[in-house]
């Protein structure tokens, strides 16, 4: 299945707009913002999958949870809702009415390619016509995010 | 039991995908025999958590093995056992892609083959199975190993407790009035999927994936996303709703999720099909749960005994389903269906064909 890129965006850095219901970590707000930067360029179809790719995962939420447990404190309840990448995928899907599959991957390296492979599978199977693939990485040197909206090229 | 292995109208021109090896570990013990005996006993595997300190938690119950199993070691063991059952050579094991479902990539056993890690919460393993089946069906691989694992540990337990997702009455009651939520459970499993094998344990006839586009964590109340995933799985298999003869439900025991799932099953024409959620027995193993449930379904189907939906108190008018209650149901299902849902409105459906 060949894919055509309809839109692409890279987070340029700076302040990330907060997203209601997500706290402490930049992971989910960053995913939502780079999705916005991508999708504001085109109108995505409803049959669009949301695919989150992140080698690191949300390290800040994981660390906050670990610290709370180690200190014998109860983690903040909102950390529960954002502890898996599905949460921000669902936020993006609801915001843009994207009713394709939700897939989250953690590859070894920060690359869109595993997400594009997943996009090819769901589009080839007919479970989606397009896919929004979002790459998010948190590290000590800083956050990075990139998003691409692809469409399957059917013969 | 029908030995032809062919569903009516199954799609031709693609490789047939089958399960040729399975291995599983749950709170019932290590191995498929322990799991089948456990679920068919009808006695849930939940007990007080002793693996770590839960004195600060509202709920202190889960389905756990004794001691503190190491996820990496358990994954390595089940992968080896599944490959042993499938009689894979060393070269086949080394070359087969590995699709792994886990909370984070760091839980991988030492890599021996090309690997992808799925982290999409409670549909991670079923998404991995669907992708593996699709990969094989389209001829992109002859075989794929799918593995998944979660062992109950302090951090996720604390999060679920803080989010008030755990059942305060220490029982999981899918589709029942009075259900109060889920309970976590150990679950580590692996299967081998292959193209056109001679000795299938079961066939993967259809798969579907769809999203609700509704909310961060709540499912769309009308179940339309899950209903679309089910429809896709049935169409891919070339069967109708009338052919499905057992549903292993997602059935987390959560008030809203179960009602949405019941709506989905009704919309898909499956509300009179015998259904049970085995999460009421082995617990919710998060990313690994769909693979535990797939293996449970294959074992139960091949034994001709379908597990009960444990914990049931009384019918909920919002969940008008044909729930298996009291005793396991004697039946060799030809087309059992496994459905799963997760945060973010993620939904999957896997249709199994009897071998």
Coordinates of N, CA, C and O in Angstrom, one line a residue, chain A residues 22 47 55-56 62 65-66 69 72-77 79-81 83-87 89-91 93-94 97-108 118 121-122 124-127, chain B residues 56-58 103 105 111 116-121 127 131 134-135 138 140 154-155 158-163 165 207-211 213-217 220 228 232 236 287 342-344 346:
Chain A
X22 N -5.2 17.4 31.1 CA -3.9 16.8 31.0 C -2.9 17.7 31.9 O -2.9 18.9 31.7
X47 N -12.7 8.8 8.1 CA -12.1 7.4 8.3 C -10.6 7.5 8.4 O -9.9 7.0 7.5
X55 N 9.2 6.4 21.1 CA 10.1 5.5 21.8 C 10.2 5.7 23.3 O 10.2 4.8 24.0
X56 N 10.1 7.0 23.7 CA 10.2 7.3 25.1 C 8.9 7.0 25.9 O 8.9 6.7 27.1
X62 N 5.1 9.0 33.9 CA 5.6 7.8 34.5 C 6.5 8.1 35.7 O 6.3 7.5 36.8
X65 N 4.3 9.4 38.6 CA 3.6 8.2 39.3 C 4.6 7.5 40.2 O 4.3 7.1 41.3
X66 N 5.8 7.2 39.6 CA 6.8 6.5 40.4 C 7.1 7.2 41.7 O 7.2 6.6 42.8
X69 N 4.3 6.9 44.3 CA 4.3 5.6 44.9 C 5.4 5.4 45.8 O 5.2 4.9 47.0
X72 N 4.9 6.9 49.1 CA 3.7 6.4 49.8 C 2.5 7.5 49.7 O 1.7 7.6 50.6
X73 N 2.5 8.2 48.6 CA 1.4 9.2 48.3 C 0.5 8.6 47.2 O 0.9 7.7 46.4
X74 N -0.7 9.1 47.2 CA -1.6 8.7 46.1 C -1.3 9.5 44.9 O -1.3 10.8 45.0
X75 N -1.1 8.9 43.7 CA -0.9 9.8 42.5 C -2.2 10.6 42.3 O -3.3 10.2 42.6
X76 N -2.0 11.8 41.7 CA -3.1 12.6 41.3 C -4.0 11.8 40.3 O -3.5 11.1 39.4
X77 N -5.3 11.8 40.5 CA -6.2 11.0 39.7 C -6.1 11.3 38.2 O -6.2 10.4 37.3
X79 N -3.5 11.7 36.5 CA -2.4 11.0 36.0 C -2.9 9.6 35.4 O -2.3 9.1 34.5
X80 N -3.9 9.1 36.1 CA -4.4 7.8 35.6 C -4.9 7.9 34.2 O -4.6 7.1 33.3
X81 N -5.7 9.0 33.9 CA -6.3 9.1 32.6 C -5.3 9.4 31.5 O -5.6 9.0 30.3
X83 N -2.1 8.2 31.5 CA -0.9 7.3 31.6 C -0.7 6.5 30.4 O 0.4 5.9 30.3
X84 N -1.6 6.4 29.4 CA -1.4 5.7 28.2 C -1.6 6.6 27.0 O -2.4 7.6 27.1
X85 N -0.9 6.4 25.9 CA -1.0 7.3 24.8 C -2.3 7.4 24.1 O -2.7 8.3 23.4
X86 N -3.1 6.3 24.4 CA -4.5 6.3 23.9 C -5.3 7.6 24.3 O -6.2 8.0 23.6
X87 N -5.0 8.1 25.5 CA -5.8 9.2 26.0 C -5.7 10.4 25.0 O -6.7 11.0 24.6
X89 N -4.6 10.3 22.0 CA -5.1 9.9 20.7 C -6.7 10.1 20.7 O -7.2 10.6 19.7
X90 N -7.3 9.8 21.8 CA -8.8 9.9 21.8 C -9.2 11.4 21.8 O -10.2 11.8 21.2
X91 N -8.4 12.2 22.5 CA -8.6 13.7 22.5 C -8.6 14.2 21.1 O -9.4 15.0 20.6
X93 N -8.8 12.5 18.3 CA -9.8 11.9 17.5 C -11.2 12.6 17.7 O -11.9 12.8 16.7
X94 N -11.5 12.9 18.9 CA -12.7 13.6 19.2 C -12.7 15.0 18.7 O -13.7 15.4 18.1
X97 N -12.9 14.5 14.9 CA -13.8 13.5 14.4 C -13.1 12.5 13.5 O -13.6 12.3 12.3
X98 N -12.1 11.9 14.0 CA -11.3 10.9 13.3 C -11.7 9.5 13.8 O -11.4 9.2 14.9
X99 N -12.5 8.7 13.0 CA -13.1 7.5 13.5 C -12.4 6.2 13.1 O -12.9 5.1 13.2
X100 N -11.2 6.4 12.6 CA -10.4 5.2 12.3 C -9.8 4.6 13.5 O -10.0 5.1 14.6
X101 N -9.0 3.5 13.3 CA -8.4 2.8 14.5 C -7.4 3.8 15.3 O -6.9 4.7 14.7
X102 N -7.2 3.4 16.5 CA -6.3 4.1 17.4 C -5.1 3.1 17.6 O -5.4 2.0 18.1
X103 N -3.9 3.4 17.3 CA -2.8 2.5 17.4 C -1.6 3.3 18.1 O -1.4 4.5 17.7
X104 N -1.0 2.7 19.1 CA 0.1 3.4 19.7 C 1.3 2.4 19.7 O 1.2 1.2 20.0
X105 N 2.5 2.9 19.3 CA 3.7 2.1 19.1 C 4.8 2.7 19.9 O 4.9 4.0 20.0
X106 N 5.8 1.9 20.3 CA 7.0 2.4 20.9 C 8.2 1.7 20.2 O 8.6 0.6 20.6
X107 N 8.7 2.3 19.2 CA 9.8 1.7 18.4 C 11.2 2.0 19.1 O 11.2 2.8 20.1
X108 N 12.2 1.4 18.6 CA 13.5 1.6 19.2 C 14.0 3.1 18.9 O 14.7 3.7 19.8
X118 N 2.2 0.9 10.2 CA 1.0 0.6 10.8 C -0.2 1.2 10.0 O -1.2 0.7 9.8
X121 N -1.0 -0.9 7.0 CA -1.8 -2.1 7.4 C -3.3 -1.8 7.5 O -4.1 -2.5 6.9
X122 N -3.6 -0.7 8.3 CA -5.0 -0.5 8.5 C -5.7 0.1 7.3 O -6.9 -0.2 7.0
X124 N -4.7 -0.7 4.1 CA -4.9 -1.8 3.2 C -6.0 -2.7 3.6 O -6.7 -3.3 2.7
X125 N -6.2 -2.9 4.9 CA -7.3 -3.7 5.4 C -8.7 -3.0 5.2 O -9.7 -3.7 5.5
X126 N -8.7 -1.7 4.9 CA -10.0 -1.0 4.8 C -10.5 -0.5 6.1 O -11.7 0.0 6.1
X127 N -9.7 -0.5 7.2 CA -10.2 0.0 8.4 C -10.0 1.5 8.5 O -10.5 2.2 9.4
Chain B
X56 N -2.1 1.8 51.4 CA -2.6 3.2 51.2 C -3.7 3.2 50.1 O -4.2 4.2 49.7
X57 N -4.0 2.0 49.5 CA -4.9 1.9 48.4 C -6.3 1.7 48.9 O -6.5 1.0 50.0
X58 N -7.4 2.2 48.2 CA -8.7 1.9 48.5 C -9.1 0.4 48.3 O -9.8 -0.2 49.0
X103 N 3.3 -2.3 28.4 CA 3.1 -0.9 28.8 C 4.3 0.0 28.2 O 4.1 1.1 27.9
X105 N 8.4 -0.2 26.1 CA 9.3 -1.0 25.3 C 10.4 -1.6 26.2 O 10.9 -2.6 25.8
X111 N 16.2 -9.1 22.3 CA 15.6 -9.2 20.9 C 16.3 -10.3 20.1 O 17.5 -10.3 20.1
X116 N 8.2 -5.1 17.0 CA 7.4 -3.9 17.1 C 6.7 -4.0 18.5 O 6.2 -5.0 18.9
X117 N 6.7 -2.9 19.2 CA 6.0 -2.8 20.5 C 4.7 -2.0 20.4 O 4.8 -0.8 20.1
X118 N 3.6 -2.6 20.8 CA 2.3 -1.9 20.8 C 2.1 -1.5 22.3 O 2.1 -2.3 23.2
X119 N 1.7 -0.2 22.4 CA 1.5 0.3 23.8 C 0.1 0.9 23.9 O -0.2 1.8 24.8
X120 N -0.9 0.5 23.0 CA -2.2 1.1 23.0 C -3.1 0.4 24.1 O -4.2 0.0 23.8
X121 N -2.6 0.4 25.3 CA -3.4 0.0 26.5 C -4.2 -1.3 26.2 O -3.6 -2.3 25.7
X127 N -4.6 -5.5 18.7 CA -4.1 -4.8 17.6 C -2.9 -5.5 17.0 O -2.7 -5.6 15.8
X131 N -2.7 -7.0 13.2 CA -1.6 -6.6 12.3 C -0.8 -7.8 11.9 O -0.4 -7.9 10.7
X134 N -2.9 -9.7 9.4 CA -2.9 -9.0 8.1 C -1.6 -9.1 7.3 O -1.6 -9.3 6.1
X135 N -0.5 -9.0 8.1 CA 0.8 -9.2 7.5 C 0.9 -10.5 6.8 O 1.5 -10.6 5.7
X138 N -1.5 -11.1 3.6 CA -1.1 -10.4 2.4 C 0.3 -10.9 1.9 O 0.8 -10.3 1.0
X140 N 3.2 -10.8 3.4 CA 4.4 -10.1 3.8 C 5.3 -10.9 4.8 O 6.4 -10.4 5.1
X154 N 3.3 -1.9 41.4 CA 2.8 -0.8 42.2 C 2.3 0.4 41.5 O 1.3 1.0 41.9
X155 N 2.9 0.8 40.4 CA 2.6 2.1 39.7 C 1.2 2.0 39.0 O 0.4 2.9 39.3
X158 N -1.5 1.7 41.6 CA -1.8 3.0 42.3 C -2.6 3.9 41.4 O -3.5 4.6 41.8
X159 N -2.3 4.0 40.1 CA -3.0 4.8 39.1 C -4.5 4.4 39.0 O -5.4 5.2 39.1
X160 N -4.7 3.1 38.8 CA -6.1 2.6 38.7 C -6.8 2.9 40.0 O -8.0 3.2 39.9
X161 N -6.2 2.7 41.1 CA -6.8 3.0 42.4 C -7.2 4.5 42.5 O -8.3 4.8 42.9
X162 N -6.2 5.3 42.2 CA -6.4 6.8 42.3 C -7.5 7.2 41.3 O -8.3 8.1 41.6
X163 N -7.6 6.6 40.2 CA -8.7 6.9 39.2 C -10.0 6.3 39.5 O -11.0 6.4 38.8
X165 N -11.0 3.3 39.4 CA -11.4 2.3 38.4 C -11.5 0.9 38.9 O -12.1 0.0 38.3
X207 N -10.6 -9.8 11.3 CA -10.1 -8.8 12.3 C -10.6 -7.4 11.9 O -10.8 -7.1 10.7
X208 N -10.9 -6.6 12.9 CA -11.3 -5.2 12.6 C -10.9 -4.3 13.7 O -10.7 -4.7 14.9
X209 N -10.6 -3.0 13.3 CA -10.2 -2.0 14.3 C -10.9 -0.7 13.9 O -11.0 -0.4 12.8
X210 N -11.4 0.0 14.9 CA -12.1 1.2 14.7 C -12.1 2.1 15.9 O -11.9 1.6 17.0
X211 N -12.3 3.4 15.7 CA -12.2 4.4 16.8 C -13.6 5.0 17.1 O -14.4 5.2 16.1
X213 N -13.9 8.2 18.3 CA -13.8 9.7 18.1 C -14.7 10.4 19.1 O -15.6 11.2 18.7
X214 N -14.6 10.1 20.4 CA -15.6 10.6 21.3 C -15.0 11.3 22.6 O -15.4 12.3 23.0
X215 N -14.0 10.6 23.2 CA -13.5 11.1 24.5 C -12.1 10.5 24.8 O -11.7 9.5 24.2
X216 N -11.5 11.2 25.8 CA -10.2 10.7 26.2 C -10.2 9.3 26.7 O -9.3 8.5 26.5
X217 N -11.2 9.0 27.5 CA -11.2 7.6 28.1 C -12.6 7.0 28.1 O -12.7 5.7 28.1
X220 N -17.9 5.7 23.3 CA -19.1 6.3 22.8 C -20.3 5.5 23.3 O -20.3 4.2 23.1
X228 N -18.5 -1.1 14.5 CA -17.8 -1.1 13.2 C -16.6 -2.0 13.2 O -16.4 -2.7 12.1
X232 N -16.3 -5.1 10.5 CA -15.1 -5.3 9.6 C -14.6 -6.7 9.8 O -14.2 -7.3 8.8
X236 N -14.5 -9.4 6.7 CA -13.2 -10.0 6.3 C -13.3 -11.5 6.3 O -12.6 -12.1 5.5
X287 N -2.4 -4.3 28.7 CA -2.0 -4.5 27.3 C -2.1 -6.0 26.9 O -2.2 -6.3 25.7
X342 N -10.6 0.2 24.6 CA -9.6 0.8 25.5 C -9.8 2.3 25.5 O -10.6 2.9 24.8
X343 N -9.1 3.0 26.4 CA -9.1 4.5 26.4 C -8.9 5.0 25.0 O -8.3 4.3 24.1
X344 N -9.4 6.2 24.8 CA -9.2 6.9 23.5 C -10.2 6.4 22.5 O -10.1 6.8 21.3
X346 N -10.5 3.3 21.4 CA -9.9 2.3 20.6 C -10.8 1.0 20.7 O -11.1 0.6 21.8

